[in-house]
Amino acid sequence: MPAPTCRSCGAALEHTFADLGVSPLANAYLAAEELEAPESFYPLHARVCTGCWLVQLPAAVPPEAIFSEYAYFSSYSESWLAHADRFAAAAVERFALGPGSRVVEVASNDGYLLAAFQRRDVPVLGIEPAANVARVAEERGIATRVRFFGRACAAELAGEGRRADLLVGNNVFAHVPDLHDFTAGLAALLAPGGVLSLEFPHLQRLVEGNQFDTIYHEHYSYFSFGAARRVLAGHGLEVFDVAELPTHGGSLRVLARRQGDGGEPVAAHVEELAARERALGYETLAPYAGFAARVQAAKRRLLAFLIAARESGRRVVGYGAPAKGNTLLVFSGVGPDLLEYTVDRSPHKQGRYLPGSRIPIHAPERILADRPDHVLILPWNLREEIAAQMAAVRDWGGSFLVAIPELEELA
């Protein structure tokens, strides 16, 4: 079978980044009546392109099968809501946004970010492909189009006079299989002088933090700064600033505008970050070569701990039902025999089962009633927030664990 080709530059994808076997869709949570039915698994084999250095998964599943009905609601993370509000406050001031401006967000989820702009009297519009999530945004007064975004959607909105003074895409750039259609749409929807803000996980942090659990079918692409900048430049978008953020284990916020639009000078950090990535070898195969071995080692450490705990009579449960947790558990072969259950604050997940592992999901109060010995925090990027929320676990001598970047008991 010929090698798949790069979605950015078309080169053959001949080099493995991480082969995680086969896995179900990470957000395909199961109802009780589905437990006796077959479950679809798909290859989870990430490769790196030596033509443009984009790490990616072939599109095994079309986006319509993943995002038309979605289980992730952003509003259940307090730290993420605070992050969104800080961004809105800073953007309003920096870009002089007001009642005569328009903020458009692509993949606007339940309207959590746009609500922060609306509170500051800035008109907003959301674009969200998941009808169930968009419905929540509409109920809270956030105008939302239920659409997949690309050239056609951008042309429709531009034709209605709805170009964006600030166009936001948080944690969506990695989720699109057709990068060129999506990025062309971004360029077309910007108003003259408009600013594009994209946030996405930074590949350097993924590699350094052994964050292999962030590889799942919903994430088609894994961006270095250089790879993202090249995609944007190919559609006439110039990056004029970039910030390194702690969110999601380490993300980038890239600010771009149409080439020739003027505005702020290009920040020094743009070339500094590009030079740092090159110095670390991210445009060679070197940083990618040892990643698979580190992934396997993390799997063995987690399994050894869970098996030892079970054999000694200690109980281990999970906290959270994030997509990343499903990659970790399915790849590691962990089921309810080793992790009895997990809990989640989202009522949309409670009462269901994790895909692949079939581990049941309860409300967080279950942990307080059961008093287990160990709580494995699956959304490790929220470890401090969760440990604070569930501080009572320590009262009975219980402990918190994370498995990424390596197995660790939290102090």
PDB file of N, CA and C in Angstrom, residues 279-357:
ATOM      1  N   ALA A 279      16.813  25.463  15.740  1.00  0.00           N
ATOM      2  CA  ALA A 279      17.980  25.064  16.523  1.00  0.00           C
ATOM      3  C   ALA A 279      17.740  23.748  17.259  1.00  0.00           C
ATOM      4  N   LEU A 280      16.496  23.497  17.652  1.00  0.00           N
ATOM      5  CA  LEU A 280      16.163  22.236  18.320  1.00  0.00           C
ATOM      6  C   LEU A 280      15.976  21.087  17.334  1.00  0.00           C
ATOM      7  N   GLY A 281      16.060  21.381  16.047  1.00  0.00           N
ATOM      8  CA  GLY A 281      16.011  20.328  15.041  1.00  0.00           C
ATOM      9  C   GLY A 281      14.641  19.977  14.521  1.00  0.00           C
ATOM     10  N   TYR A 282      13.649  20.848  14.738  1.00  0.00           N
ATOM     11  CA  TYR A 282      12.289  20.487  14.335  1.00  0.00           C
ATOM     12  C   TYR A 282      12.064  20.515  12.827  1.00  0.00           C
ATOM     13  N   GLU A 283      13.092  20.860  12.074  1.00  0.00           N
ATOM     14  CA  GLU A 283      13.019  20.709  10.623  1.00  0.00           C
ATOM     15  C   GLU A 283      14.031  19.663  10.163  1.00  0.00           C
ATOM     16  N   THR A 284      14.288  18.715  11.072  1.00  0.00           N
ATOM     17  CA  THR A 284      15.034  17.477  10.786  1.00  0.00           C
ATOM     18  C   THR A 284      14.258  16.349  11.467  1.00  0.00           C
ATOM     19  N   LEU A 285      14.654  15.114  11.233  1.00  0.00           N
ATOM     20  CA  LEU A 285      13.963  13.981  11.854  1.00  0.00           C
ATOM     21  C   LEU A 285      14.392  13.742  13.304  1.00  0.00           C
ATOM     22  N   ALA A 286      15.449  14.402  13.756  1.00  0.00           N
ATOM     23  CA  ALA A 286      16.041  14.087  15.060  1.00  0.00           C
ATOM     24  C   ALA A 286      15.045  14.147  16.234  1.00  0.00           C
ATOM     25  N   PRO A 287      14.252  15.225  16.407  1.00  0.00           N
ATOM     26  CA  PRO A 287      13.390  15.289  17.598  1.00  0.00           C
ATOM     27  C   PRO A 287      12.261  14.254  17.591  1.00  0.00           C
ATOM     28  N   TYR A 288      11.936  13.750  16.423  1.00  0.00           N
ATOM     29  CA  TYR A 288      10.804  12.838  16.298  1.00  0.00           C
ATOM     30  C   TYR A 288      11.211  11.373  16.491  1.00  0.00           C
ATOM     31  N   ALA A 289      12.510  11.087  16.328  1.00  0.00           N
ATOM     32  CA  ALA A 289      12.954   9.702  16.216  1.00  0.00           C
ATOM     33  C   ALA A 289      12.746   8.895  17.492  1.00  0.00           C
ATOM     34  N   GLY A 290      12.972   9.476  18.658  1.00  0.00           N
ATOM     35  CA  GLY A 290      12.881   8.704  19.891  1.00  0.00           C
ATOM     36  C   GLY A 290      11.535   8.757  20.582  1.00  0.00           C
ATOM     37  N   PHE A 291      10.573   9.430  19.975  1.00  0.00           N
ATOM     38  CA  PHE A 291       9.300   9.646  20.651  1.00  0.00           C
ATOM     39  C   PHE A 291       8.558   8.333  20.898  1.00  0.00           C
ATOM     40  N   ALA A 292       8.531   7.450  19.923  1.00  0.00           N
ATOM     41  CA  ALA A 292       7.771   6.198  20.050  1.00  0.00           C
ATOM     42  C   ALA A 292       8.260   5.363  21.230  1.00  0.00           C
ATOM     43  N   ALA A 293       9.571   5.327  21.474  1.00  0.00           N
ATOM     44  CA  ALA A 293      10.107   4.553  22.594  1.00  0.00           C
ATOM     45  C   ALA A 293       9.654   5.133  23.933  1.00  0.00           C
ATOM     46  N   ARG A 294       9.594   6.450  24.034  1.00  0.00           N
ATOM     47  CA  ARG A 294       9.143   7.085  25.268  1.00  0.00           C
ATOM     48  C   ARG A 294       7.657   6.797  25.519  1.00  0.00           C
ATOM     49  N   VAL A 295       6.885   6.728  24.457  1.00  0.00           N
ATOM     50  CA  VAL A 295       5.465   6.392  24.570  1.00  0.00           C
ATOM     51  C   VAL A 295       5.297   4.995  25.152  1.00  0.00           C
ATOM     52  N   GLN A 296       6.035   4.037  24.624  1.00  0.00           N
ATOM     53  CA  GLN A 296       5.935   2.661  25.105  1.00  0.00           C
ATOM     54  C   GLN A 296       6.349   2.553  26.574  1.00  0.00           C
ATOM     55  N   ALA A 297       7.389   3.307  26.961  1.00  0.00           N
ATOM     56  CA  ALA A 297       7.845   3.272  28.347  1.00  0.00           C
ATOM     57  C   ALA A 297       6.782   3.811  29.298  1.00  0.00           C
ATOM     58  N   ALA A 298       6.088   4.892  28.901  1.00  0.00           N
ATOM     59  CA  ALA A 298       5.024   5.453  29.733  1.00  0.00           C
ATOM     60  C   ALA A 298       3.877   4.457  29.897  1.00  0.00           C
ATOM     61  N   LYS A 299       3.554   3.750  28.858  1.00  0.00           N
ATOM     62  CA  LYS A 299       2.508   2.721  28.923  1.00  0.00           C
ATOM     63  C   LYS A 299       2.883   1.640  29.927  1.00  0.00           C
ATOM     64  N   ARG A 300       4.118   1.164  29.877  1.00  0.00           N
ATOM     65  CA  ARG A 300       4.542   0.092  30.784  1.00  0.00           C
ATOM     66  C   ARG A 300       4.515   0.556  32.240  1.00  0.00           C
ATOM     67  N   ARG A 301       4.922   1.791  32.499  1.00  0.00           N
ATOM     68  CA  ARG A 301       4.920   2.296  33.872  1.00  0.00           C
ATOM     69  C   ARG A 301       3.497   2.371  34.430  1.00  0.00           C
ATOM     70  N   LEU A 302       2.570   2.857  33.616  1.00  0.00           N
ATOM     71  CA  LEU A 302       1.183   2.947  34.072  1.00  0.00           C
ATOM     72  C   LEU A 302       0.619   1.567  34.356  1.00  0.00           C
ATOM     73  N   LEU A 303       0.813   0.634  33.441  1.00  0.00           N
ATOM     74  CA  LEU A 303       0.289  -0.716  33.637  1.00  0.00           C
ATOM     75  C   LEU A 303       0.895  -1.378  34.864  1.00  0.00           C
ATOM     76  N   ALA A 304       2.199  -1.220  35.067  1.00  0.00           N
ATOM     77  CA  ALA A 304       2.855  -1.840  36.225  1.00  0.00           C
ATOM     78  C   ALA A 304       2.252  -1.327  37.522  1.00  0.00           C
ATOM     79  N   PHE A 305       1.995  -0.008  37.584  1.00  0.00           N
ATOM     80  CA  PHE A 305       1.407   0.556  38.796  1.00  0.00           C
ATOM     81  C   PHE A 305      -0.005   0.025  39.014  1.00  0.00           C
ATOM     82  N   LEU A 306      -0.836   0.044  37.979  1.00  0.00           N
ATOM     83  CA  LEU A 306      -2.227  -0.374  38.139  1.00  0.00           C
ATOM     84  C   LEU A 306      -2.332  -1.848  38.507  1.00  0.00           C
ATOM     85  N   ILE A 307      -1.488  -2.677  37.918  1.00  0.00           N
ATOM     86  CA  ILE A 307      -1.511  -4.109  38.243  1.00  0.00           C
ATOM     87  C   ILE A 307      -1.060  -4.338  39.679  1.00  0.00           C
ATOM     88  N   ALA A 308      -0.006  -3.642  40.091  1.00  0.00           N
ATOM     89  CA  ALA A 308       0.476  -3.789  41.469  1.00  0.00           C
ATOM     90  C   ALA A 308      -0.580  -3.315  42.466  1.00  0.00           C
ATOM     91  N   ALA A 309      -1.261  -2.221  42.152  1.00  0.00           N
ATOM     92  CA  ALA A 309      -2.303  -1.721  43.040  1.00  0.00           C
ATOM     93  C   ALA A 309      -3.433  -2.730  43.171  1.00  0.00           C
ATOM     94  N   ARG A 310      -3.855  -3.276  42.063  1.00  0.00           N
ATOM     95  CA  ARG A 310      -4.939  -4.258  42.094  1.00  0.00           C
ATOM     96  C   ARG A 310      -4.551  -5.483  42.915  1.00  0.00           C
ATOM     97  N   GLU A 311      -3.341  -5.978  42.711  1.00  0.00           N
ATOM     98  CA  GLU A 311      -2.922  -7.201  43.394  1.00  0.00           C
ATOM     99  C   GLU A 311      -2.714  -6.983  44.892  1.00  0.00           C
ATOM    100  N   SER A 312      -2.468  -5.727  45.295  1.00  0.00           N
ATOM    101  CA  SER A 312      -2.299  -5.441  46.721  1.00  0.00           C
ATOM    102  C   SER A 312      -3.592  -4.981  47.381  1.00  0.00           C
ATOM    103  N   GLY A 313      -4.693  -4.945  46.612  1.00  0.00           N
ATOM    104  CA  GLY A 313      -5.991  -4.585  47.163  1.00  0.00           C
ATOM    105  C   GLY A 313      -6.280  -3.100  47.207  1.00  0.00           C
ATOM    106  N   ARG A 314      -5.430  -2.284  46.597  1.00  0.00           N
ATOM    107  CA  ARG A 314      -5.683  -0.844  46.570  1.00  0.00           C
ATOM    108  C   ARG A 314      -6.600  -0.500  45.396  1.00  0.00           C
ATOM    109  N   ARG A 315      -7.480   0.457  45.598  1.00  0.00           N
ATOM    110  CA  ARG A 315      -8.458   0.825  44.577  1.00  0.00           C
ATOM    111  C   ARG A 315      -8.007   2.080  43.853  1.00  0.00           C
ATOM    112  N   VAL A 316      -8.087   2.049  42.522  1.00  0.00           N
ATOM    113  CA  VAL A 316      -7.717   3.188  41.677  1.00  0.00           C
ATOM    114  C   VAL A 316      -8.923   3.562  40.824  1.00  0.00           C
ATOM    115  N   VAL A 317      -9.284   4.840  40.837  1.00  0.00           N
ATOM    116  CA  VAL A 317     -10.353   5.348  39.974  1.00  0.00           C
ATOM    117  C   VAL A 317      -9.793   6.542  39.204  1.00  0.00           C
ATOM    118  N   GLY A 318     -10.545   7.019  38.245  1.00  0.00           N
ATOM    119  CA  GLY A 318     -10.106   8.142  37.430  1.00  0.00           C
ATOM    120  C   GLY A 318     -10.871   9.402  37.758  1.00  0.00           C
ATOM    121  N   TYR A 319     -10.273  10.536  37.399  1.00  0.00           N
ATOM    122  CA  TYR A 319     -11.002  11.802  37.402  1.00  0.00           C
ATOM    123  C   TYR A 319     -10.917  12.365  35.996  1.00  0.00           C
ATOM    124  N   GLY A 320     -12.096  12.666  35.439  1.00  0.00           N
ATOM    125  CA  GLY A 320     -12.177  13.225  34.097  1.00  0.00           C
ATOM    126  C   GLY A 320     -12.459  12.158  33.062  1.00  0.00           C
ATOM    127  N   ALA A 321     -13.114  12.618  31.980  1.00  0.00           N
ATOM    128  CA  ALA A 321     -13.378  11.741  30.838  1.00  0.00           C
ATOM    129  C   ALA A 321     -12.998  12.476  29.558  1.00  0.00           C
ATOM    130  N   PRO A 322     -11.756  12.994  29.491  1.00  0.00           N
ATOM    131  CA  PRO A 322     -11.342  13.755  28.312  1.00  0.00           C
ATOM    132  C   PRO A 322     -10.953  12.832  27.173  1.00  0.00           C
ATOM    133  N   ALA A 323     -10.939  13.380  25.977  1.00  0.00           N
ATOM    134  CA  ALA A 323     -10.516  12.588  24.814  1.00  0.00           C
ATOM    135  C   ALA A 323      -9.114  12.043  25.013  1.00  0.00           C
ATOM    136  N   LYS A 324      -8.219  12.858  25.576  1.00  0.00           N
ATOM    137  CA  LYS A 324      -6.841  12.409  25.763  1.00  0.00           C
ATOM    138  C   LYS A 324      -6.771  11.187  26.677  1.00  0.00           C
ATOM    139  N   GLY A 325      -7.654  11.138  27.677  1.00  0.00           N
ATOM    140  CA  GLY A 325      -7.677   9.982  28.568  1.00  0.00           C
ATOM    141  C   GLY A 325      -8.032   8.708  27.834  1.00  0.00           C
ATOM    142  N   ASN A 326      -8.899   8.817  26.841  1.00  0.00           N
ATOM    143  CA  ASN A 326      -9.283   7.624  26.084  1.00  0.00           C
ATOM    144  C   ASN A 326      -8.133   7.090  25.253  1.00  0.00           C
ATOM    145  N   THR A 327      -7.337   7.978  24.667  1.00  0.00           N
ATOM    146  CA  THR A 327      -6.139   7.512  23.959  1.00  0.00           C
ATOM    147  C   THR A 327      -5.219   6.759  24.912  1.00  0.00           C
ATOM    148  N   LEU A 328      -4.965   7.337  26.075  1.00  0.00           N
ATOM    149  CA  LEU A 328      -4.079   6.709  27.060  1.00  0.00           C
ATOM    150  C   LEU A 328      -4.587   5.337  27.472  1.00  0.00           C
ATOM    151  N   LEU A 329      -5.860   5.234  27.826  1.00  0.00           N
ATOM    152  CA  LEU A 329      -6.392   3.997  28.370  1.00  0.00           C
ATOM    153  C   LEU A 329      -6.494   2.904  27.316  1.00  0.00           C
ATOM    154  N   VAL A 330      -6.945   3.261  26.117  1.00  0.00           N
ATOM    155  CA  VAL A 330      -7.075   2.245  25.062  1.00  0.00           C
ATOM    156  C   VAL A 330      -5.702   1.749  24.618  1.00  0.00           C
ATOM    157  N   PHE A 331      -4.769   2.667  24.402  1.00  0.00           N
ATOM    158  CA  PHE A 331      -3.427   2.272  24.000  1.00  0.00           C
ATOM    159  C   PHE A 331      -2.758   1.393  25.063  1.00  0.00           C
ATOM    160  N   SER A 332      -3.012   1.703  26.343  1.00  0.00           N
ATOM    161  CA  SER A 332      -2.386   0.952  27.427  1.00  0.00           C
ATOM    162  C   SER A 332      -3.125  -0.334  27.757  1.00  0.00           C
ATOM    163  N   GLY A 333      -4.309  -0.538  27.204  1.00  0.00           N
ATOM    164  CA  GLY A 333      -5.068  -1.755  27.490  1.00  0.00           C
ATOM    165  C   GLY A 333      -5.704  -1.753  28.863  1.00  0.00           C
ATOM    166  N   VAL A 334      -6.056  -0.570  29.365  1.00  0.00           N
ATOM    167  CA  VAL A 334      -6.645  -0.453  30.701  1.00  0.00           C
ATOM    168  C   VAL A 334      -8.161  -0.507  30.606  1.00  0.00           C
ATOM    169  N   GLY A 335      -8.764  -1.368  31.404  1.00  0.00           N
ATOM    170  CA  GLY A 335     -10.211  -1.462  31.477  1.00  0.00           C
ATOM    171  C   GLY A 335     -10.672  -1.328  32.912  1.00  0.00           C
ATOM    172  N   PRO A 336     -11.963  -1.606  33.192  1.00  0.00           N
ATOM    173  CA  PRO A 336     -12.489  -1.447  34.546  1.00  0.00           C
ATOM    174  C   PRO A 336     -11.917  -2.431  35.553  1.00  0.00           C
ATOM    175  N   ASP A 337     -11.190  -3.449  35.085  1.00  0.00           N
ATOM    176  CA  ASP A 337     -10.522  -4.336  36.035  1.00  0.00           C
ATOM    177  C   ASP A 337      -9.356  -3.638  36.730  1.00  0.00           C
ATOM    178  N   LEU A 338      -8.781  -2.622  36.088  1.00  0.00           N
ATOM    179  CA  LEU A 338      -7.663  -1.888  36.662  1.00  0.00           C
ATOM    180  C   LEU A 338      -8.044  -0.472  37.092  1.00  0.00           C
ATOM    181  N   LEU A 339      -8.972   0.152  36.395  1.00  0.00           N
ATOM    182  CA  LEU A 339      -9.478   1.483  36.751  1.00  0.00           C
ATOM    183  C   LEU A 339     -10.990   1.332  36.877  1.00  0.00           C
ATOM    184  N   GLU A 340     -11.481   1.274  38.091  1.00  0.00           N
ATOM    185  CA  GLU A 340     -12.867   0.870  38.332  1.00  0.00           C
ATOM    186  C   GLU A 340     -13.882   1.743  37.600  1.00  0.00           C
ATOM    187  N   TYR A 341     -13.661   3.044  37.682  1.00  0.00           N
ATOM    188  CA  TYR A 341     -14.555   3.994  37.019  1.00  0.00           C
ATOM    189  C   TYR A 341     -13.824   5.317  36.938  1.00  0.00           C
ATOM    190  N   THR A 342     -14.418   6.263  36.237  1.00  0.00           N
ATOM    191  CA  THR A 342     -13.932   7.635  36.265  1.00  0.00           C
ATOM    192  C   THR A 342     -15.123   8.541  36.534  1.00  0.00           C
ATOM    193  N   VAL A 343     -14.835   9.813  36.841  1.00  0.00           N
ATOM    194  CA  VAL A 343     -15.904  10.784  37.110  1.00  0.00           C
ATOM    195  C   VAL A 343     -15.672  12.007  36.237  1.00  0.00           C
ATOM    196  N   ASP A 344     -16.726  12.761  36.017  1.00  0.00           N
ATOM    197  CA  ASP A 344     -16.610  13.969  35.213  1.00  0.00           C
ATOM    198  C   ASP A 344     -17.691  14.952  35.631  1.00  0.00           C
ATOM    199  N   ARG A 345     -17.349  16.244  35.574  1.00  0.00           N
ATOM    200  CA  ARG A 345     -18.321  17.269  35.955  1.00  0.00           C
ATOM    201  C   ARG A 345     -19.405  17.475  34.909  1.00  0.00           C
ATOM    202  N   SER A 346     -19.138  17.071  33.679  1.00  0.00           N
ATOM    203  CA  SER A 346     -20.112  17.305  32.612  1.00  0.00           C
ATOM    204  C   SER A 346     -21.263  16.305  32.691  1.00  0.00           C
ATOM    205  N   PRO A 347     -22.494  16.789  32.845  1.00  0.00           N
ATOM    206  CA  PRO A 347     -23.635  15.865  32.860  1.00  0.00           C
ATOM    207  C   PRO A 347     -23.838  15.168  31.522  1.00  0.00           C
ATOM    208  N   HIS A 348     -23.223  15.702  30.455  1.00  0.00           N
ATOM    209  CA  HIS A 348     -23.352  15.081  29.141  1.00  0.00           C
ATOM    210  C   HIS A 348     -22.550  13.780  29.056  1.00  0.00           C
ATOM    211  N   LYS A 349     -21.641  13.558  29.996  1.00  0.00           N
ATOM    212  CA  LYS A 349     -20.842  12.329  30.003  1.00  0.00           C
ATOM    213  C   LYS A 349     -21.246  11.375  31.126  1.00  0.00           C
ATOM    214  N   GLN A 350     -21.803  11.909  32.190  1.00  0.00           N
ATOM    215  CA  GLN A 350     -22.190  11.057  33.319  1.00  0.00           C
ATOM    216  C   GLN A 350     -23.221  10.010  32.901  1.00  0.00           C
ATOM    217  N   GLY A 351     -23.048   8.789  33.394  1.00  0.00           N
ATOM    218  CA  GLY A 351     -23.951   7.700  33.039  1.00  0.00           C
ATOM    219  C   GLY A 351     -23.575   6.984  31.765  1.00  0.00           C
ATOM    220  N   ARG A 352     -22.539   7.462  31.085  1.00  0.00           N
ATOM    221  CA  ARG A 352     -22.072   6.816  29.873  1.00  0.00           C
ATOM    222  C   ARG A 352     -20.781   6.052  30.165  1.00  0.00           C
ATOM    223  N   TYR A 353     -20.152   5.538  29.101  1.00  0.00           N
ATOM    224  CA  TYR A 353     -18.958   4.709  29.242  1.00  0.00           C
ATOM    225  C   TYR A 353     -17.882   5.213  28.284  1.00  0.00           C
ATOM    226  N   LEU A 354     -16.624   5.119  28.727  1.00  0.00           N
ATOM    227  CA  LEU A 354     -15.533   5.540  27.864  1.00  0.00           C
ATOM    228  C   LEU A 354     -15.447   4.631  26.640  1.00  0.00           C
ATOM    229  N   PRO A 355     -15.192   5.197  25.467  1.00  0.00           N
ATOM    230  CA  PRO A 355     -15.057   4.361  24.264  1.00  0.00           C
ATOM    231  C   PRO A 355     -13.834   3.455  24.380  1.00  0.00           C
ATOM    232  N   GLY A 356     -13.979   2.243  23.886  1.00  0.00           N
ATOM    233  CA  GLY A 356     -12.856   1.304  23.865  1.00  0.00           C
ATOM    234  C   GLY A 356     -12.653   0.600  25.180  1.00  0.00           C
ATOM    235  N   SER A 357     -12.415   1.329  26.256  1.00  0.00           N
ATOM    236  CA  SER A 357     -12.144   0.713  27.560  1.00  0.00           C
ATOM    237  C   SER A 357     -13.423   0.319  28.291  1.00  0.00           C
TER     238      SER A 357
END
